[in-house]
């Protein structure tokens, strides 16, 4: 039979459990003590003796005695009191907070316990053999609970509290809830049962004693009077009974705003002053309406109830001020004081408080206008329009410009014309009266309007200046005759039918009569009786030309000139004459013009005036270029002739230069020397030499002396022909001879010259009986030559 632990515990000091309770507790130790069922029958039980089993002890917290506090006792039924059993405990606080008597099993608490810190301790009990230290009982667990006493007051752990409620809220409006906590055991007694109450502020607010909900106690809470309240709320445990503990907290209740106050102007009248010269939109002053509310409930707008013609009001969204500014220019002379009624209106009106009154207010803003010196004012202010006939004489009155000083003093005004607007100085203005007169003759056709700027300045203050635009219209007079719109030209076919419309002409007139143009168009008297053409006046300032005769003949007359008289309606009536040129052309069967005798007209009909002008310009340029080229050629030819003459003169002087021979072909062709005058052998005696190939002097002799003279000249030419050929051969063979090909010029002296050769073949040292006196008759070009060969003459006479 296994023994069992007995746990003896005290509920309270000096108070043991009754024997009946203990006996009931013994029954609970059946399985723990090792008892078993009887085997005799399934339903028979055998009661086994068991110890008292109770594994829970109670210790009152906050024990203040000087001796250890007795907690309880453990005992095993195998303990017979002989002292051979040792009791031990282990677990939470064993050996420090709780101690056990090893012989008796009594347990004591050595420290002051606090249930709010630790509510129970779990320990294990063990009974051992003192000699062998072996366990006599299985280890058993037990609990020591700390029994609560009311030693903790309620606390508001979430404080301090701040709540809010709208002003004018009805009684009983919930504001907020407060909660207090008590650390005592809520399951034991009333130590943790808390009730609430208001210590300070109970006149305006109440608190539910069980829930802690704070509510309003009055209905006239006014934020503008008091915007917050400080309450002291107390929580008491033991359900508020005598001896209970309590704690308190402060609750701040903010009264929120509602729009229950209208805007109000502090003053019923404001005074401001502004200059009459202040520009539009210039601020005059600021006023503000106060509102006892706050936030958006103070938002307001301003408007003008009276005096809004010259002034306007706007709202400064940041300062909520009314800004009064100028809407139109002010005039001190017209009105010096203005009363403006400004009204302030709340933007957000709460319909719950409409019965409290009107949420708007008004004030009077008095604006005084101060005087300043102003520039002159023109009448009309937008500028004057004047009219004058274009045939008006110099000095004629065009119009009068009016301007005055708007100030009270009404100082005199002086006028002038801005020279930049009348650079031609066509007009003149009187400085005192403002009368505008003509300074030059007008021409409407040149300029129909003149825009000038007139300046007006105060006589004693030239800084006060005003300008006004004056438009002057030039009225038309009939001073220009009508004219044909263009120089008209037309063409007709030779087989034109009578009555056929040839051309339509129109009339233009530079004048502009007010009643419009009315022209009379007719043929001149000499053409009116023409049997070829008639004029039909269409009466709309145009006329048509028709044929009156058929079968025109362009070979007899290809152009007709039709004079046309144009007369305007005046007054006075003016007229002019124009000409219609009509060309007669050949046409095909479809009456399409094929050819006309007037080529220029065909071209003009096919080309535009611009194309014709361009064509004429191109032709003129080509003609100029051709003339320039011819001039340059003539100039170069003259230079070459001059150079040739100079070379001839040099060749005569340097006649000993025979040239470079036949190999030098760049200067001249030697074949000319050999073959040019070889005509006596090439021509027969019957036909005679070709006179065109002979030198001029031979041609003259032939003309004068006949065929015999020419043959004699040819015979004389053969005398030195062999000599020249010999000299040429020598020159070709001589490498030292300079390549001067001026030898050609000597051959042109001709054959049978009475003076023979003038070259280096015959010099002055050659004896000759010929008379060279005729050289003096050849002119000044041969004067020097005559000086060399004329006998009996000195060098002075020869020159």
mmCIF file of C-alpha atoms in Angstrom, residues 592-741:
data_model
loop_
_atom_site.group_PDB
_atom_site.id
_atom_site.type_symbol
_atom_site.label_atom_id
_atom_site.label_comp_id
_atom_site.label_asym_id
_atom_site.label_seq_id
_atom_site.Cartn_x
_atom_site.Cartn_y
_atom_site.Cartn_z
ATOM 1 C CA UNK A 592 -9.713 83.256 -135.909
ATOM 2 C CA UNK A 593 -7.142 85.928 -136.673
ATOM 3 C CA UNK A 594 -4.312 84.577 -138.792
ATOM 4 C CA UNK A 595 -2.233 87.521 -139.968
ATOM 5 C CA UNK A 596 -2.338 91.277 -139.632
ATOM 6 C CA UNK A 597 -0.216 93.873 -141.386
ATOM 7 C CA UNK A 598 0.598 95.436 -138.050
ATOM 8 C CA UNK A 599 3.170 92.956 -136.756
ATOM 9 C CA UNK A 600 3.742 94.946 -133.645
ATOM 10 C CA UNK A 601 0.102 94.710 -132.804
ATOM 11 C CA UNK A 602 0.059 90.926 -133.281
ATOM 12 C CA UNK A 603 2.962 90.645 -130.936
ATOM 13 C CA UNK A 604 1.332 92.923 -128.460
ATOM 14 C CA UNK A 605 -1.857 90.918 -128.689
ATOM 15 C CA UNK A 606 0.057 87.734 -128.057
ATOM 16 C CA UNK A 607 2.336 89.107 -125.368
ATOM 17 C CA UNK A 608 1.627 90.967 -122.211
ATOM 18 C CA UNK A 609 2.976 94.533 -121.742
ATOM 19 C CA UNK A 610 5.560 93.221 -119.297
ATOM 20 C CA UNK A 611 6.786 90.633 -121.840
ATOM 21 C CA UNK A 612 7.003 93.279 -124.558
ATOM 22 C CA UNK A 613 9.048 95.546 -122.314
ATOM 23 C CA UNK A 614 11.371 92.678 -121.438
ATOM 24 C CA UNK A 615 11.743 91.825 -125.144
ATOM 25 C CA UNK A 616 12.569 95.432 -126.034
ATOM 26 C CA UNK A 617 15.117 95.621 -123.244
ATOM 27 C CA UNK A 618 16.817 92.433 -124.483
ATOM 28 C CA UNK A 619 16.928 93.763 -128.038
ATOM 29 C CA UNK A 620 18.412 97.032 -126.820
ATOM 30 C CA UNK A 621 21.080 95.156 -124.875
ATOM 31 C CA UNK A 622 21.975 93.089 -127.978
ATOM 32 C CA UNK A 623 22.277 96.229 -130.106
ATOM 33 C CA UNK A 624 24.544 97.846 -127.524
ATOM 34 C CA UNK A 625 26.726 94.713 -127.391
ATOM 35 C CA UNK A 626 27.040 94.635 -131.218
ATOM 36 C CA UNK A 627 28.007 98.309 -131.276
ATOM 37 C CA UNK A 628 30.597 97.729 -128.583
ATOM 38 C CA UNK A 629 32.094 94.780 -130.477
ATOM 39 C CA UNK A 630 32.279 96.793 -133.706
ATOM 40 C CA UNK A 631 33.832 99.713 -131.866
ATOM 41 C CA UNK A 632 36.458 97.453 -130.298
ATOM 42 C CA UNK A 633 37.249 95.851 -133.662
ATOM 43 C CA UNK A 634 37.550 99.250 -135.301
ATOM 44 C CA UNK A 635 39.791 100.423 -132.497
ATOM 45 C CA UNK A 636 42.015 97.346 -132.752
ATOM 46 C CA UNK A 637 42.143 97.661 -136.532
ATOM 47 C CA UNK A 638 43.227 101.272 -136.206
ATOM 48 C CA UNK A 639 45.935 100.224 -133.798
ATOM 49 C CA UNK A 640 47.117 97.512 -136.170
ATOM 50 C CA UNK A 641 47.145 99.948 -139.088
ATOM 51 C CA UNK A 642 49.130 102.389 -137.032
ATOM 52 C CA UNK A 643 51.544 99.630 -136.075
ATOM 53 C CA UNK A 644 51.764 98.507 -139.712
ATOM 54 C CA UNK A 645 52.504 102.056 -140.826
ATOM 55 C CA UNK A 646 55.136 102.304 -138.154
ATOM 56 C CA UNK A 647 56.600 98.964 -139.234
ATOM 57 C CA UNK A 648 56.547 100.174 -142.856
ATOM 58 C CA UNK A 649 58.360 103.254 -141.779
ATOM 59 C CA UNK A 650 60.863 101.150 -139.895
ATOM 60 C CA UNK A 651 61.240 98.816 -142.884
ATOM 61 C CA UNK A 652 62.046 101.721 -145.086
ATOM 62 C CA UNK A 653 64.665 102.897 -142.641
ATOM 63 C CA UNK A 654 66.023 99.409 -142.016
ATOM 64 C CA UNK A 655 65.757 98.298 -145.582
ATOM 65 C CA UNK A 656 68.947 96.210 -145.291
ATOM 66 C CA UNK A 657 67.074 93.562 -143.277
ATOM 67 C CA UNK A 658 66.272 90.861 -145.802
ATOM 68 C CA UNK A 659 64.553 88.554 -143.291
ATOM 69 C CA UNK A 660 65.114 85.025 -142.180
ATOM 70 C CA UNK A 661 64.273 83.269 -145.403
ATOM 71 C CA UNK A 662 61.601 80.776 -146.294
ATOM 72 C CA UNK A 663 62.010 78.800 -143.094
ATOM 73 C CA UNK A 664 60.722 81.717 -141.081
ATOM 74 C CA UNK A 665 56.999 81.426 -141.942
ATOM 75 C CA UNK A 666 55.570 83.066 -138.868
ATOM 76 C CA UNK A 667 56.080 86.638 -140.064
ATOM 77 C CA UNK A 668 54.883 86.251 -143.648
ATOM 78 C CA UNK A 669 54.512 83.701 -146.433
ATOM 79 C CA UNK A 670 57.500 83.660 -148.834
ATOM 80 C CA UNK A 671 55.340 82.146 -151.531
ATOM 81 C CA UNK A 672 53.678 85.509 -151.878
ATOM 82 C CA UNK A 673 56.989 86.991 -152.860
ATOM 83 C CA UNK A 674 57.610 84.212 -155.355
ATOM 84 C CA UNK A 675 54.166 83.807 -156.861
ATOM 85 C CA UNK A 676 52.207 86.987 -156.194
ATOM 86 C CA UNK A 677 53.833 88.937 -159.016
ATOM 87 C CA UNK A 678 54.538 86.041 -161.294
ATOM 88 C CA UNK A 679 51.707 87.054 -163.558
ATOM 89 C CA UNK A 680 53.686 87.761 -166.821
ATOM 90 C CA UNK A 681 54.458 84.057 -167.198
ATOM 91 C CA UNK A 682 51.071 82.870 -165.999
ATOM 92 C CA UNK A 683 49.031 85.123 -168.259
ATOM 93 C CA UNK A 684 48.972 85.125 -172.058
ATOM 94 C CA UNK A 685 49.837 88.173 -174.002
ATOM 95 C CA UNK A 686 46.363 88.343 -175.434
ATOM 96 C CA UNK A 687 44.556 88.584 -172.178
ATOM 97 C CA UNK A 688 47.256 90.568 -170.406
ATOM 98 C CA UNK A 689 47.977 90.582 -166.678
ATOM 99 C CA UNK A 690 45.174 90.746 -164.127
ATOM 100 C CA UNK A 691 44.987 94.370 -163.157
ATOM 101 C CA UNK A 692 43.587 93.480 -159.713
ATOM 102 C CA UNK A 693 46.825 91.670 -158.766
ATOM 103 C CA UNK A 694 49.113 94.571 -159.681
ATOM 104 C CA UNK A 695 50.221 97.303 -157.326
ATOM 105 C CA UNK A 696 48.221 100.485 -157.403
ATOM 106 C CA UNK A 697 50.778 102.467 -159.310
ATOM 107 C CA UNK A 698 50.920 99.748 -162.016
ATOM 108 C CA UNK A 699 47.145 99.779 -162.200
ATOM 109 C CA UNK A 700 47.275 103.519 -162.696
ATOM 110 C CA UNK A 701 49.811 103.232 -165.467
ATOM 111 C CA UNK A 702 47.738 100.563 -167.151
ATOM 112 C CA UNK A 703 44.710 102.668 -167.004
ATOM 113 C CA UNK A 704 46.582 105.632 -168.326
ATOM 114 C CA UNK A 705 48.989 103.996 -170.859
ATOM 115 C CA UNK A 706 47.203 100.898 -172.043
ATOM 116 C CA UNK A 707 48.499 97.369 -172.463
ATOM 117 C CA UNK A 708 51.891 98.423 -173.664
ATOM 118 C CA UNK A 709 52.634 100.283 -170.491
ATOM 119 C CA UNK A 710 51.755 97.253 -168.352
ATOM 120 C CA UNK A 711 53.981 94.953 -170.371
ATOM 121 C CA UNK A 712 56.854 97.421 -170.112
ATOM 122 C CA UNK A 713 56.394 97.503 -166.349
ATOM 123 C CA UNK A 714 56.367 93.692 -166.233
ATOM 124 C CA UNK A 715 59.591 93.631 -168.259
ATOM 125 C CA UNK A 716 61.276 96.042 -165.825
ATOM 126 C CA UNK A 717 60.135 93.846 -162.968
ATOM 127 C CA UNK A 718 61.885 90.806 -164.427
ATOM 128 C CA UNK A 719 65.195 92.686 -164.406
ATOM 129 C CA UNK A 720 65.600 92.390 -160.647
ATOM 130 C CA UNK A 721 63.504 89.273 -160.165
ATOM 131 C CA UNK A 722 66.489 86.991 -160.640
ATOM 132 C CA UNK A 723 68.557 89.158 -158.354
ATOM 133 C CA UNK A 724 65.941 88.892 -155.618
ATOM 134 C CA UNK A 725 65.756 85.116 -156.025
ATOM 135 C CA UNK A 726 69.532 84.927 -155.715
ATOM 136 C CA UNK A 727 69.470 87.024 -152.583
ATOM 137 C CA UNK A 728 66.751 84.819 -151.114
ATOM 138 C CA UNK A 729 68.795 81.710 -151.765
ATOM 139 C CA UNK A 730 71.819 83.323 -150.137
ATOM 140 C CA UNK A 731 69.720 84.303 -147.145
ATOM 141 C CA UNK A 732 68.362 80.797 -146.833
ATOM 142 C CA UNK A 733 71.866 79.372 -146.863
ATOM 143 C CA UNK A 734 73.396 81.992 -144.545
ATOM 144 C CA UNK A 735 72.788 81.016 -140.911
ATOM 145 C CA UNK A 736 74.008 84.377 -139.639
ATOM 146 C CA UNK A 737 71.304 86.394 -141.379
ATOM 147 C CA UNK A 738 68.729 87.632 -138.811
ATOM 148 C CA UNK A 739 65.222 86.201 -139.294
ATOM 149 C CA UNK A 740 63.642 89.465 -140.282
ATOM 150 C CA UNK A 741 60.886 88.918 -142.788
#
